[in-house]
Amino acid sequence: MINLNGNPLIRPDLRRAAAAAGVAAVLLVLLAAFGSPQSANLTQKLLAFGGALGFVVAMAISVRSAANEVARVAAVRAGPGTASGLRLGLTVVGYLLTGVVALTVLRVPIEKLLLSGAITGVVIGIAAQQALANLFAGLVLLTSRPFQIGQSIVLRSGALGGEYSGRVIGIGLAYTEILTEDGPYSLPNAGVLAAAVGPRQARRPLQATTAPMTTTNDPTTAQIG
């Protein structure tokens, strides 16, 4: 769980991530200098596989701690839903990179695997172009912060179908939620990023006006002028 009640200046996850990354870097240097997974020497083989295992463990700790720290900051700025999504995405990407580096150090041929993965990634990217556009737009909104949760804004965009005026209640990785007078709306982040955004002006209350009363010669009738 993300602790939001602690002192924001104390970031144990960030320190743990940096320390674990330093250990992983040292193990990587030692592996390159002394380890040889294809050597006939048993000691060099054990050093290679043991060092690779230690590298994976250290990087797993570093990735998890860094993802927790990013999620802690995102939970304050964008809400717990966005924080959970960011933590999951960073963890998956970090673990994949760790696996690729470990296989490279052990000299496992991964060229064919990377080629097939690249082709699959291109196909998935084309199929999920709109989803990826919303994802990257959400990351831009979270970092640039043109508006914040709880702020009353006005969005004007032809792509979104006109104007939306209301209070921001959530900024996710795919959608931005706005509470309007007609109810909540979930707007795609790509459209929100391209929209014109401004603060919502408070409406002036209607003031009752009294029309002057004029009388005619007939005392039984009155006209409103």
Coordinates of C-alpha atoms in Angstrom, one line a residue:
M1 CA 0.0 0.0 0.0
I2 CA 1.0 3.6 -0.6
N3 CA 1.6 5.5 2.6
L4 CA 0.6 9.2 2.1
N5 CA 0.7 10.2 5.7
G6 CA 4.4 10.0 6.2
N7 CA 6.9 12.8 5.9
P8 CA 7.3 13.5 2.2
L9 CA 10.9 14.4 2.7
I10 CA 11.7 10.8 3.8
R11 CA 11.7 8.5 0.9
P12 CA 12.9 5.0 1.9
D13 CA 11.7 3.5 -1.4
L14 CA 13.9 5.9 -3.4
R15 CA 16.9 5.2 -1.3
R16 CA 16.3 1.5 -1.5
A17 CA 16.0 1.7 -5.3
A18 CA 19.2 3.6 -5.7
A19 CA 21.1 1.2 -3.4
A20 CA 19.8 -1.9 -5.2
A21 CA 20.6 -0.4 -8.6
G22 CA 24.2 0.3 -7.4
V23 CA 24.5 -3.4 -6.3
A24 CA 23.2 -4.5 -9.6
A25 CA 25.7 -2.3 -11.5
V26 CA 28.6 -3.7 -9.4
L27 CA 27.5 -7.3 -10.1
L28 CA 27.2 -6.5 -13.8
V29 CA 30.8 -5.3 -13.9
L30 CA 32.0 -8.3 -12.0
L31 CA 30.2 -10.6 -14.4
A32 CA 31.8 -8.9 -17.4
A33 CA 35.2 -9.2 -15.8
F34 CA 35.2 -12.7 -14.2
G35 CA 32.1 -14.6 -15.2
S36 CA 32.0 -16.8 -18.3
P37 CA 28.9 -19.0 -18.7
Q38 CA 30.4 -20.9 -21.6
S39 CA 33.8 -21.5 -20.0
A40 CA 35.0 -25.0 -19.2
N41 CA 36.0 -23.8 -15.8
L42 CA 33.3 -24.7 -13.2
T43 CA 34.2 -21.7 -11.0
Q44 CA 33.7 -19.2 -13.8
K45 CA 30.4 -20.8 -14.7
L46 CA 29.2 -20.6 -11.1
L47 CA 30.3 -17.0 -10.9
A48 CA 28.4 -16.2 -14.1
F49 CA 25.1 -17.8 -13.1
G50 CA 25.4 -16.8 -9.4
G51 CA 26.2 -13.2 -10.4
A52 CA 23.3 -13.2 -12.9
L53 CA 20.9 -14.4 -10.2
G54 CA 22.1 -11.7 -7.8
F55 CA 21.8 -9.1 -10.6
V56 CA 18.1 -10.1 -11.2
V57 CA 17.3 -10.0 -7.5
A58 CA 18.9 -6.6 -7.0
M59 CA 17.2 -5.2 -10.1
A60 CA 13.8 -6.6 -9.0
I61 CA 14.2 -4.8 -5.6
S62 CA 15.2 -1.6 -7.4
V63 CA 12.4 -1.7 -9.9
R64 CA 9.8 -2.4 -7.3
S65 CA 11.0 0.3 -5.0
A66 CA 11.3 2.9 -7.8
A67 CA 7.7 2.0 -8.9
N68 CA 6.4 2.4 -5.4
E69 CA 8.0 5.9 -5.1
V70 CA 6.6 7.0 -8.5
A71 CA 3.2 5.7 -7.4
R72 CA 3.4 7.6 -4.1
V73 CA 4.0 10.9 -5.9
A74 CA 1.3 10.1 -8.6
A75 CA -1.3 9.2 -5.9
V76 CA -1.0 12.8 -4.5
R77 CA -1.2 14.5 -7.9
A78 CA -3.6 12.3 -9.8
G79 CA -5.3 9.9 -7.4
P80 CA -4.8 6.2 -6.4
G81 CA -6.2 4.8 -9.6
T82 CA -3.5 6.4 -11.8
A83 CA -0.8 5.6 -9.2
S84 CA -1.7 1.9 -9.4
G85 CA -1.6 1.9 -13.2
L86 CA 1.8 3.7 -13.2
R87 CA 3.3 1.3 -10.7
L88 CA 2.1 -1.8 -12.7
G89 CA 3.4 -0.3 -16.0
L90 CA 6.8 0.6 -14.6
T91 CA 7.2 -2.8 -12.9
V92 CA 6.4 -4.7 -16.0
V93 CA 8.8 -2.6 -18.1
G94 CA 11.6 -2.8 -15.5
Y95 CA 11.3 -6.6 -15.2
L96 CA 11.4 -7.0 -19.0
L97 CA 14.6 -4.9 -19.2
T98 CA 16.1 -6.8 -16.4
G99 CA 15.4 -10.1 -18.1
V100 CA 16.9 -9.0 -21.4
V101 CA 20.1 -7.8 -19.7
A102 CA 20.4 -11.0 -17.7
L103 CA 20.1 -13.1 -20.8
T104 CA 22.6 -10.9 -22.6
V105 CA 25.1 -11.4 -19.8
L106 CA 24.6 -15.1 -19.9
R107 CA 25.2 -15.0 -23.7
V108 CA 21.8 -16.5 -24.5
P109 CA 20.9 -15.9 -28.2
I110 CA 18.0 -13.5 -28.0
E111 CA 18.2 -12.0 -31.4
K112 CA 15.3 -14.1 -32.8
L113 CA 13.3 -13.4 -29.7
L114 CA 13.8 -9.7 -30.0
L115 CA 13.0 -9.7 -33.7
S116 CA 9.7 -11.6 -33.2
G117 CA 8.9 -9.3 -30.2
A118 CA 9.6 -6.2 -32.3
I119 CA 7.3 -7.4 -35.1
T120 CA 4.6 -8.3 -32.5
G121 CA 5.1 -4.8 -30.9
V122 CA 4.6 -3.1 -34.3
V123 CA 1.3 -5.0 -34.9
I124 CA 0.0 -4.3 -31.4
G125 CA 1.0 -0.7 -31.7
I126 CA -0.9 -0.2 -34.9
A127 CA -4.0 -2.0 -33.5
A128 CA -3.9 0.0 -30.2
Q129 CA -2.9 3.3 -31.7
Q130 CA -5.7 5.3 -30.0
A131 CA -5.1 3.6 -26.7
L132 CA -1.4 4.4 -26.8
A133 CA -2.2 8.0 -27.8
N134 CA -4.4 8.3 -24.7
L135 CA -1.8 6.7 -22.6
F136 CA 1.0 9.1 -23.6
A137 CA -1.3 12.0 -23.4
G138 CA -2.2 11.0 -19.9
L139 CA 1.5 10.9 -18.9
V140 CA 1.9 14.4 -20.4
L141 CA -1.1 15.7 -18.5
L142 CA 0.3 14.2 -15.2
T143 CA 3.7 15.8 -15.7
S144 CA 2.8 19.2 -17.2
R145 CA -0.3 19.5 -15.0
P146 CA -2.4 22.1 -16.9
F147 CA -5.1 21.4 -14.3
Q148 CA -5.4 19.5 -11.0
I149 CA -8.0 17.3 -9.4
G150 CA -10.6 19.4 -7.7
Q151 CA -10.1 22.4 -10.0
S152 CA -13.0 23.8 -12.0
I153 CA -12.2 24.2 -15.6
V154 CA -13.6 24.7 -19.1
L155 CA -12.6 22.5 -22.0
R156 CA -13.2 23.6 -25.6
S157 CA -12.5 21.1 -28.3
G158 CA -14.1 20.2 -31.6
A159 CA -12.8 16.6 -31.3
L160 CA -14.6 16.2 -28.0
G161 CA -17.8 17.6 -29.4
G162 CA -17.8 21.1 -28.0
E163 CA -17.4 22.6 -24.5
Y164 CA -17.3 20.9 -21.2
S165 CA -17.4 22.9 -18.0
G166 CA -17.1 21.3 -14.6
R167 CA -14.8 20.1 -11.8
V168 CA -11.9 17.6 -12.5
I169 CA -12.5 14.5 -10.3
G170 CA -9.9 12.2 -11.8
I171 CA -6.9 12.0 -14.2
G172 CA -6.2 8.5 -15.4
L173 CA -3.9 6.9 -17.9
A174 CA -6.6 6.8 -20.5
Y175 CA -9.4 9.2 -19.5
T176 CA -9.9 12.4 -17.6
E177 CA -13.1 12.6 -15.5
I178 CA -15.0 15.8 -15.2
L179 CA -18.1 16.4 -13.1
T180 CA -20.4 18.8 -15.0
E181 CA -23.9 20.0 -14.3
D182 CA -25.2 17.2 -16.5
G183 CA -23.2 14.5 -14.6
P184 CA -19.8 13.0 -14.8
Y185 CA -18.0 12.7 -18.2
S186 CA -15.0 10.5 -19.1
L187 CA -13.0 12.3 -21.8
P188 CA -10.1 10.6 -23.7
N189 CA -6.8 12.1 -22.7
A190 CA -5.7 12.7 -26.3
G191 CA -8.6 15.0 -26.9
V192 CA -8.1 16.7 -23.5
L193 CA -4.5 17.4 -24.3
A194 CA -5.4 19.0 -27.6
A195 CA -8.2 21.0 -26.1
A196 CA -8.2 24.6 -25.0
V197 CA -8.3 24.7 -21.2
G198 CA -9.2 27.6 -18.9
P199 CA -10.5 28.2 -15.4
R200 CA -14.2 28.1 -15.0
Q201 CA -15.6 31.5 -14.0
A202 CA -18.2 31.5 -11.2
R203 CA -21.6 32.4 -12.5
R204 CA -23.2 35.5 -11.2
P205 CA -26.5 35.0 -9.4
L206 CA -29.6 36.2 -11.1
Q207 CA -30.8 39.5 -9.6
A208 CA -34.5 40.3 -9.4
T209 CA -35.5 43.4 -11.4
T210 CA -38.6 45.4 -10.8
A211 CA -40.1 47.2 -13.7
P212 CA -41.4 50.7 -13.1
M213 CA -45.2 51.0 -12.7
T214 CA -47.1 53.7 -14.7
T215 CA -50.7 54.5 -14.3
T216 CA -53.2 55.7 -16.8
N217 CA -56.2 58.0 -16.4
D218 CA -58.3 54.9 -15.8
P219 CA -57.9 54.2 -12.1
T220 CA -58.9 50.5 -12.6
T221 CA -55.9 49.7 -15.0
A222 CA -52.2 49.8 -14.6
Q223 CA -49.5 49.4 -17.2
I224 CA -45.9 48.1 -16.7
G225 CA -43.6 50.3 -18.6

